[in-house]
Amino acid sequence: MDDMSDSDMEMMDDSVTPTPPPPPTTVTPPPTTTTPPPTPPTPPAPVTVNVSISNFAYVPAELHISPGTTVVWTNNDSAGHTVTSESGIELDSVLLGNGESFSHTFNTSGEFNYLCKPHPWMKGKVIVQ
C-alpha cells in the first residue's frame, strides 16, 4: 500500500459503502392489567308510601314499613283532615284541604297510631319494623 498515492487512497475510500447502523430495537412491555378501584355500595333509594284520605278514611288504614320510609298522606276529600298521633308526639299535621299532603319519615321502629282531630273515628296505624 505504500505504492499508492494519496489520490488513489481517496478513491478507494469513496468506493467503500459504509455499513448502515442496525435498526433500533423496539421493546414492547408486557400488557399490564389494571384493576379499577372498587365502587362503593349504592345506598338504597328512599322509599315512599302513599296513603289516601278519602270518604272519611285513611286508605290503607294500616301500613307495615321499614325504618327510613317516608309516608305521604294526601287528602282527597272535600272536608279538611289531619294526621295526628294519638299520643300527639310523632305526627301532627295542619288541617289538610283537598289535594294537600303531609309527609313524615319514620326512622325508628315501633307502632304509631294516628287519627283525624276533627273526625276522631278516622284512625290509622303505621308499624315500623
mmCIF file with all atom_site columns, C-alpha atoms in Angstrom:
data_model
loop_
_atom_site.group_PDB
_atom_site.id
_atom_site.type_symbol
_atom_site.label_atom_id
_atom_site.label_alt_id
_atom_site.label_comp_id
_atom_site.label_asym_id
_atom_site.label_entity_id
_atom_site.label_seq_id
_atom_site.pdbx_PDB_ins_code
_atom_site.Cartn_x
_atom_site.Cartn_y
_atom_site.Cartn_z
_atom_site.occupancy
_atom_site.B_iso_or_equiv
_atom_site.pdbx_formal_charge
_atom_site.auth_seq_id
_atom_site.auth_comp_id
_atom_site.auth_asym_id
_atom_site.auth_atom_id
_atom_site.pdbx_PDB_model_num
ATOM 1   C CA . MET A 1 1   ? 0.000    0.000  0.000  1.00 0.00 ? 1   MET A CA 1
ATOM 2   C CA . ASP A 1 2   ? 2.996    2.235  0.105  1.00 0.00 ? 2   ASP A CA 1
ATOM 3   C CA . ASP A 1 3   ? 2.923    2.446  -3.700 1.00 0.00 ? 3   ASP A CA 1
ATOM 4   C CA . MET A 1 4   ? -0.451   4.123  -3.653 1.00 0.00 ? 4   MET A CA 1
ATOM 5   C CA . SER A 1 5   ? -0.755   7.809  -3.952 1.00 0.00 ? 5   SER A CA 1
ATOM 6   C CA . ASP A 1 6   ? -2.964   9.930  -1.789 1.00 0.00 ? 6   ASP A CA 1
ATOM 7   C CA . SER A 1 7   ? -5.413   10.336 -4.623 1.00 0.00 ? 7   SER A CA 1
ATOM 8   C CA . ASP A 1 8   ? -5.601   6.567  -5.058 1.00 0.00 ? 8   ASP A CA 1
ATOM 9   C CA . MET A 1 9   ? -6.367   6.212  -1.387 1.00 0.00 ? 9   MET A CA 1
ATOM 10  C CA . GLU A 1 10  ? -9.144   8.745  -1.600 1.00 0.00 ? 10  GLU A CA 1
ATOM 11  C CA . MET A 1 11  ? -10.681  6.831  -4.486 1.00 0.00 ? 11  MET A CA 1
ATOM 12  C CA . MET A 1 12  ? -10.638  3.651  -2.536 1.00 0.00 ? 12  MET A CA 1
ATOM 13  C CA . ASP A 1 13  ? -12.263  5.311  0.394  1.00 0.00 ? 13  ASP A CA 1
ATOM 14  C CA . ASP A 1 14  ? -15.024  6.643  -1.839 1.00 0.00 ? 14  ASP A CA 1
ATOM 15  C CA . SER A 1 15  ? -15.759  3.214  -3.260 1.00 0.00 ? 15  SER A CA 1
ATOM 16  C CA . VAL A 1 16  ? -16.357  1.610  0.102  1.00 0.00 ? 16  VAL A CA 1
ATOM 17  C CA . THR A 1 17  ? -20.015  1.542  1.105  1.00 0.00 ? 17  THR A CA 1
ATOM 18  C CA . PRO A 1 18  ? -20.426  2.080  4.796  1.00 0.00 ? 18  PRO A CA 1
ATOM 19  C CA . THR A 1 19  ? -22.470  -0.464 6.688  1.00 0.00 ? 19  THR A CA 1
ATOM 20  C CA . PRO A 1 20  ? -25.730  1.097  7.879  1.00 0.00 ? 20  PRO A CA 1
ATOM 21  C CA . PRO A 1 21  ? -26.306  1.039  11.595 1.00 0.00 ? 21  PRO A CA 1
ATOM 22  C CA . PRO A 1 22  ? -28.696  -1.648 12.799 1.00 0.00 ? 22  PRO A CA 1
ATOM 23  C CA . PRO A 1 23  ? -32.317  -0.511 13.264 1.00 0.00 ? 23  PRO A CA 1
ATOM 24  C CA . PRO A 1 24  ? -33.240  0.436  16.808 1.00 0.00 ? 24  PRO A CA 1
ATOM 25  C CA . THR A 1 25  ? -34.589  -2.402 18.858 1.00 0.00 ? 25  THR A CA 1
ATOM 26  C CA . THR A 1 26  ? -38.191  -1.883 19.901 1.00 0.00 ? 26  THR A CA 1
ATOM 27  C CA . VAL A 1 27  ? -39.091  -3.373 23.232 1.00 0.00 ? 27  VAL A CA 1
ATOM 28  C CA . THR A 1 28  ? -42.805  -3.821 23.829 1.00 0.00 ? 28  THR A CA 1
ATOM 29  C CA . PRO A 1 29  ? -43.583  -4.034 27.523 1.00 0.00 ? 29  PRO A CA 1
ATOM 30  C CA . PRO A 1 30  ? -45.900  -6.845 28.542 1.00 0.00 ? 30  PRO A CA 1
ATOM 31  C CA . PRO A 1 31  ? -49.543  -5.772 28.800 1.00 0.00 ? 31  PRO A CA 1
ATOM 32  C CA . THR A 1 32  ? -50.489  -4.609 32.230 1.00 0.00 ? 32  THR A CA 1
ATOM 33  C CA . THR A 1 33  ? -53.826  -5.285 33.773 1.00 0.00 ? 33  THR A CA 1
ATOM 34  C CA . THR A 1 34  ? -55.228  -2.605 35.981 1.00 0.00 ? 34  THR A CA 1
ATOM 35  C CA . THR A 1 35  ? -57.950  -3.368 38.408 1.00 0.00 ? 35  THR A CA 1
ATOM 36  C CA . PRO A 1 36  ? -60.362  -0.469 38.805 1.00 0.00 ? 36  PRO A CA 1
ATOM 37  C CA . PRO A 1 37  ? -60.939  0.636  42.370 1.00 0.00 ? 37  PRO A CA 1
ATOM 38  C CA . PRO A 1 38  ? -63.994  -0.982 43.925 1.00 0.00 ? 38  PRO A CA 1
ATOM 39  C CA . THR A 1 39  ? -67.114  1.104  43.649 1.00 0.00 ? 39  THR A CA 1
ATOM 40  C CA . PRO A 1 40  ? -68.728  1.952  46.955 1.00 0.00 ? 40  PRO A CA 1
ATOM 41  C CA . PRO A 1 41  ? -72.106  0.320  47.525 1.00 0.00 ? 41  PRO A CA 1
ATOM 42  C CA . THR A 1 42  ? -75.013  2.433  46.395 1.00 0.00 ? 42  THR A CA 1
ATOM 43  C CA . PRO A 1 43  ? -77.255  3.413  49.267 1.00 0.00 ? 43  PRO A CA 1
ATOM 44  C CA . PRO A 1 44  ? -80.790  2.170  48.849 1.00 0.00 ? 44  PRO A CA 1
ATOM 45  C CA . ALA A 1 45  ? -83.162  4.582  47.212 1.00 0.00 ? 45  ALA A CA 1
ATOM 46  C CA . PRO A 1 46  ? -85.535  6.313  49.586 1.00 0.00 ? 46  PRO A CA 1
ATOM 47  C CA . VAL A 1 47  ? -88.865  4.538  49.870 1.00 0.00 ? 47  VAL A CA 1
ATOM 48  C CA . THR A 1 48  ? -92.113  6.486  49.820 1.00 0.00 ? 48  THR A CA 1
ATOM 49  C CA . VAL A 1 49  ? -95.525  5.036  50.635 1.00 0.00 ? 49  VAL A CA 1
ATOM 50  C CA . ASN A 1 50  ? -98.744  6.907  49.871 1.00 0.00 ? 50  ASN A CA 1
ATOM 51  C CA . VAL A 1 51  ? -101.897 6.978  51.977 1.00 0.00 ? 51  VAL A CA 1
ATOM 52  C CA . SER A 1 52  ? -105.065 8.448  50.519 1.00 0.00 ? 52  SER A CA 1
ATOM 53  C CA . ILE A 1 53  ? -107.571 10.228 52.739 1.00 0.00 ? 53  ILE A CA 1
ATOM 54  C CA . SER A 1 54  ? -110.922 9.643  51.078 1.00 0.00 ? 54  SER A CA 1
ATOM 55  C CA . ASN A 1 55  ? -114.512 9.044  52.167 1.00 0.00 ? 55  ASN A CA 1
ATOM 56  C CA . PHE A 1 56  ? -113.505 9.943  55.742 1.00 0.00 ? 56  PHE A CA 1
ATOM 57  C CA . ALA A 1 57  ? -110.956 7.105  55.933 1.00 0.00 ? 57  ALA A CA 1
ATOM 58  C CA . TYR A 1 58  ? -107.198 6.560  55.650 1.00 0.00 ? 58  TYR A CA 1
ATOM 59  C CA . VAL A 1 59  ? -106.525 4.121  52.796 1.00 0.00 ? 59  VAL A CA 1
ATOM 60  C CA . PRO A 1 60  ? -104.773 1.882  53.669 1.00 0.00 ? 60  PRO A CA 1
ATOM 61  C CA . ALA A 1 61  ? -105.600 2.178  57.347 1.00 0.00 ? 61  ALA A CA 1
ATOM 62  C CA . GLU A 1 62  ? -102.558 0.106  58.408 1.00 0.00 ? 62  GLU A CA 1
ATOM 63  C CA . LEU A 1 63  ? -99.054  0.148  56.958 1.00 0.00 ? 63  LEU A CA 1
ATOM 64  C CA . HIS A 1 64  ? -96.063  -2.127 57.556 1.00 0.00 ? 64  HIS A CA 1
ATOM 65  C CA . ILE A 1 65  ? -92.841  -0.331 56.586 1.00 0.00 ? 65  ILE A CA 1
ATOM 66  C CA . SER A 1 66  ? -89.082  -0.394 57.184 1.00 0.00 ? 66  SER A CA 1
ATOM 67  C CA . PRO A 1 67  ? -87.177  2.315  59.070 1.00 0.00 ? 67  PRO A CA 1
ATOM 68  C CA . GLY A 1 68  ? -86.289  5.220  56.793 1.00 0.00 ? 68  GLY A CA 1
ATOM 69  C CA . THR A 1 69  ? -89.549  5.012  54.832 1.00 0.00 ? 69  THR A CA 1
ATOM 70  C CA . THR A 1 70  ? -91.461  8.225  54.160 1.00 0.00 ? 70  THR A CA 1
ATOM 71  C CA . VAL A 1 71  ? -95.251  8.121  54.307 1.00 0.00 ? 71  VAL A CA 1
ATOM 72  C CA . VAL A 1 72  ? -97.204  10.752 52.367 1.00 0.00 ? 72  VAL A CA 1
ATOM 73  C CA . TRP A 1 73  ? -100.860 11.326 53.280 1.00 0.00 ? 73  TRP A CA 1
ATOM 74  C CA . THR A 1 74  ? -102.917 13.140 50.624 1.00 0.00 ? 74  THR A CA 1
ATOM 75  C CA . ASN A 1 75  ? -106.394 14.479 51.357 1.00 0.00 ? 75  ASN A CA 1
ATOM 76  C CA . ASN A 1 76  ? -108.775 13.540 48.539 1.00 0.00 ? 76  ASN A CA 1
ATOM 77  C CA . ASP A 1 77  ? -111.914 14.577 50.489 1.00 0.00 ? 77  ASP A CA 1
ATOM 78  C CA . SER A 1 78  ? -113.749 17.874 50.276 1.00 0.00 ? 78  SER A CA 1
ATOM 79  C CA . ALA A 1 79  ? -113.586 18.078 54.102 1.00 0.00 ? 79  ALA A CA 1
ATOM 80  C CA . GLY A 1 80  ? -110.399 19.034 55.949 1.00 0.00 ? 80  GLY A CA 1
ATOM 81  C CA . HIS A 1 81  ? -108.485 16.293 57.794 1.00 0.00 ? 81  HIS A CA 1
ATOM 82  C CA . THR A 1 82  ? -105.377 15.949 59.942 1.00 0.00 ? 82  THR A CA 1
ATOM 83  C CA . VAL A 1 83  ? -102.820 13.231 60.562 1.00 0.00 ? 83  VAL A CA 1
ATOM 84  C CA . THR A 1 84  ? -102.235 13.370 64.315 1.00 0.00 ? 84  THR A CA 1
ATOM 85  C CA . SER A 1 85  ? -100.647 10.819 66.657 1.00 0.00 ? 85  SER A CA 1
ATOM 86  C CA . GLU A 1 86  ? -102.978 9.622  69.362 1.00 0.00 ? 86  GLU A CA 1
ATOM 87  C CA . SER A 1 87  ? -100.175 10.490 71.773 1.00 0.00 ? 87  SER A CA 1
ATOM 88  C CA . GLY A 1 88  ? -99.709  13.834 69.983 1.00 0.00 ? 88  GLY A CA 1
ATOM 89  C CA . ILE A 1 89  ? -95.945  13.447 69.715 1.00 0.00 ? 89  ILE A CA 1
ATOM 90  C CA . GLU A 1 90  ? -94.803  11.752 66.472 1.00 0.00 ? 90  GLU A CA 1
ATOM 91  C CA . LEU A 1 91  ? -97.326  13.088 63.934 1.00 0.00 ? 91  LEU A CA 1
ATOM 92  C CA . ASP A 1 92  ? -99.165  16.386 63.912 1.00 0.00 ? 92  ASP A CA 1
ATOM 93  C CA . SER A 1 93  ? -100.183 17.836 60.561 1.00 0.00 ? 93  SER A CA 1
ATOM 94  C CA . VAL A 1 94  ? -102.059 21.036 59.969 1.00 0.00 ? 94  VAL A CA 1
ATOM 95  C CA . LEU A 1 95  ? -105.648 20.770 58.719 1.00 0.00 ? 95  LEU A CA 1
ATOM 96  C CA . LEU A 1 96  ? -105.215 19.468 55.170 1.00 0.00 ? 96  LEU A CA 1
ATOM 97  C CA . GLY A 1 97  ? -107.548 20.778 52.489 1.00 0.00 ? 97  GLY A CA 1
ATOM 98  C CA . ASN A 1 98  ? -108.492 18.879 49.341 1.00 0.00 ? 98  ASN A CA 1
ATOM 99  C CA . GLY A 1 99  ? -105.350 17.984 47.368 1.00 0.00 ? 99  GLY A CA 1
ATOM 100 C CA . GLU A 1 100 ? -102.955 18.904 50.188 1.00 0.00 ? 100 GLU A CA 1
ATOM 101 C CA . SER A 1 101 ? -100.387 16.460 51.568 1.00 0.00 ? 101 SER A CA 1
ATOM 102 C CA . PHE A 1 102 ? -98.428  15.788 54.727 1.00 0.00 ? 102 PHE A CA 1
ATOM 103 C CA . SER A 1 103 ? -95.326  13.586 54.878 1.00 0.00 ? 103 SER A CA 1
ATOM 104 C CA . HIS A 1 104 ? -93.273  12.036 57.645 1.00 0.00 ? 104 HIS A CA 1
ATOM 105 C CA . THR A 1 105 ? -90.170  9.812  57.576 1.00 0.00 ? 105 THR A CA 1
ATOM 106 C CA . PHE A 1 106 ? -90.215  7.016  60.150 1.00 0.00 ? 106 PHE A CA 1
ATOM 107 C CA . ASN A 1 107 ? -86.654  6.353  61.335 1.00 0.00 ? 107 ASN A CA 1
ATOM 108 C CA . THR A 1 108 ? -87.390  4.316  64.467 1.00 0.00 ? 108 THR A CA 1
ATOM 109 C CA . SER A 1 109 ? -89.153  1.004  64.890 1.00 0.00 ? 109 SER A CA 1
ATOM 110 C CA . GLY A 1 110 ? -92.489  0.864  66.648 1.00 0.00 ? 110 GLY A CA 1
ATOM 111 C CA . GLU A 1 111 ? -96.244  1.213  66.235 1.00 0.00 ? 111 GLU A CA 1
ATOM 112 C CA . PHE A 1 112 ? -97.632  4.656  65.540 1.00 0.00 ? 112 PHE A CA 1
ATOM 113 C CA . ASN A 1 113 ? -101.395 5.106  65.904 1.00 0.00 ? 113 ASN A CA 1
ATOM 114 C CA . TYR A 1 114 ? -102.922 8.249  64.458 1.00 0.00 ? 114 TYR A CA 1
ATOM 115 C CA . LEU A 1 115 ? -106.306 9.876  63.923 1.00 0.00 ? 115 LEU A CA 1
ATOM 116 C CA . CYS A 1 116 ? -108.010 12.904 62.423 1.00 0.00 ? 116 CYS A CA 1
ATOM 117 C CA . LYS A 1 117 ? -108.638 15.648 65.024 1.00 0.00 ? 117 LYS A CA 1
ATOM 118 C CA . PRO A 1 118 ? -111.940 16.893 63.530 1.00 0.00 ? 118 PRO A CA 1
ATOM 119 C CA . HIS A 1 119 ? -113.115 13.297 62.871 1.00 0.00 ? 119 HIS A CA 1
ATOM 120 C CA . PRO A 1 120 ? -111.657 11.160 65.698 1.00 0.00 ? 120 PRO A CA 1
ATOM 121 C CA . TRP A 1 121 ? -113.305 7.966  64.430 1.00 0.00 ? 121 TRP A CA 1
ATOM 122 C CA . MET A 1 122 ? -110.875 8.124  61.469 1.00 0.00 ? 122 MET A CA 1
ATOM 123 C CA . LYS A 1 123 ? -107.898 6.062  62.620 1.00 0.00 ? 123 LYS A CA 1
ATOM 124 C CA . GLY A 1 124 ? -104.766 4.613  61.114 1.00 0.00 ? 124 GLY A CA 1
ATOM 125 C CA . LYS A 1 125 ? -101.603 2.810  62.158 1.00 0.00 ? 125 LYS A CA 1
ATOM 126 C CA . VAL A 1 126 ? -98.021  2.676  60.908 1.00 0.00 ? 126 VAL A CA 1
ATOM 127 C CA . ILE A 1 127 ? -95.936  -0.310 62.013 1.00 0.00 ? 127 ILE A CA 1
ATOM 128 C CA . VAL A 1 128 ? -92.204  0.215  61.505 1.00 0.00 ? 128 VAL A CA 1
ATOM 129 C CA . GLN A 1 129 ? -90.008  -2.898 61.714 1.00 0.00 ? 129 GLN A CA 1
#
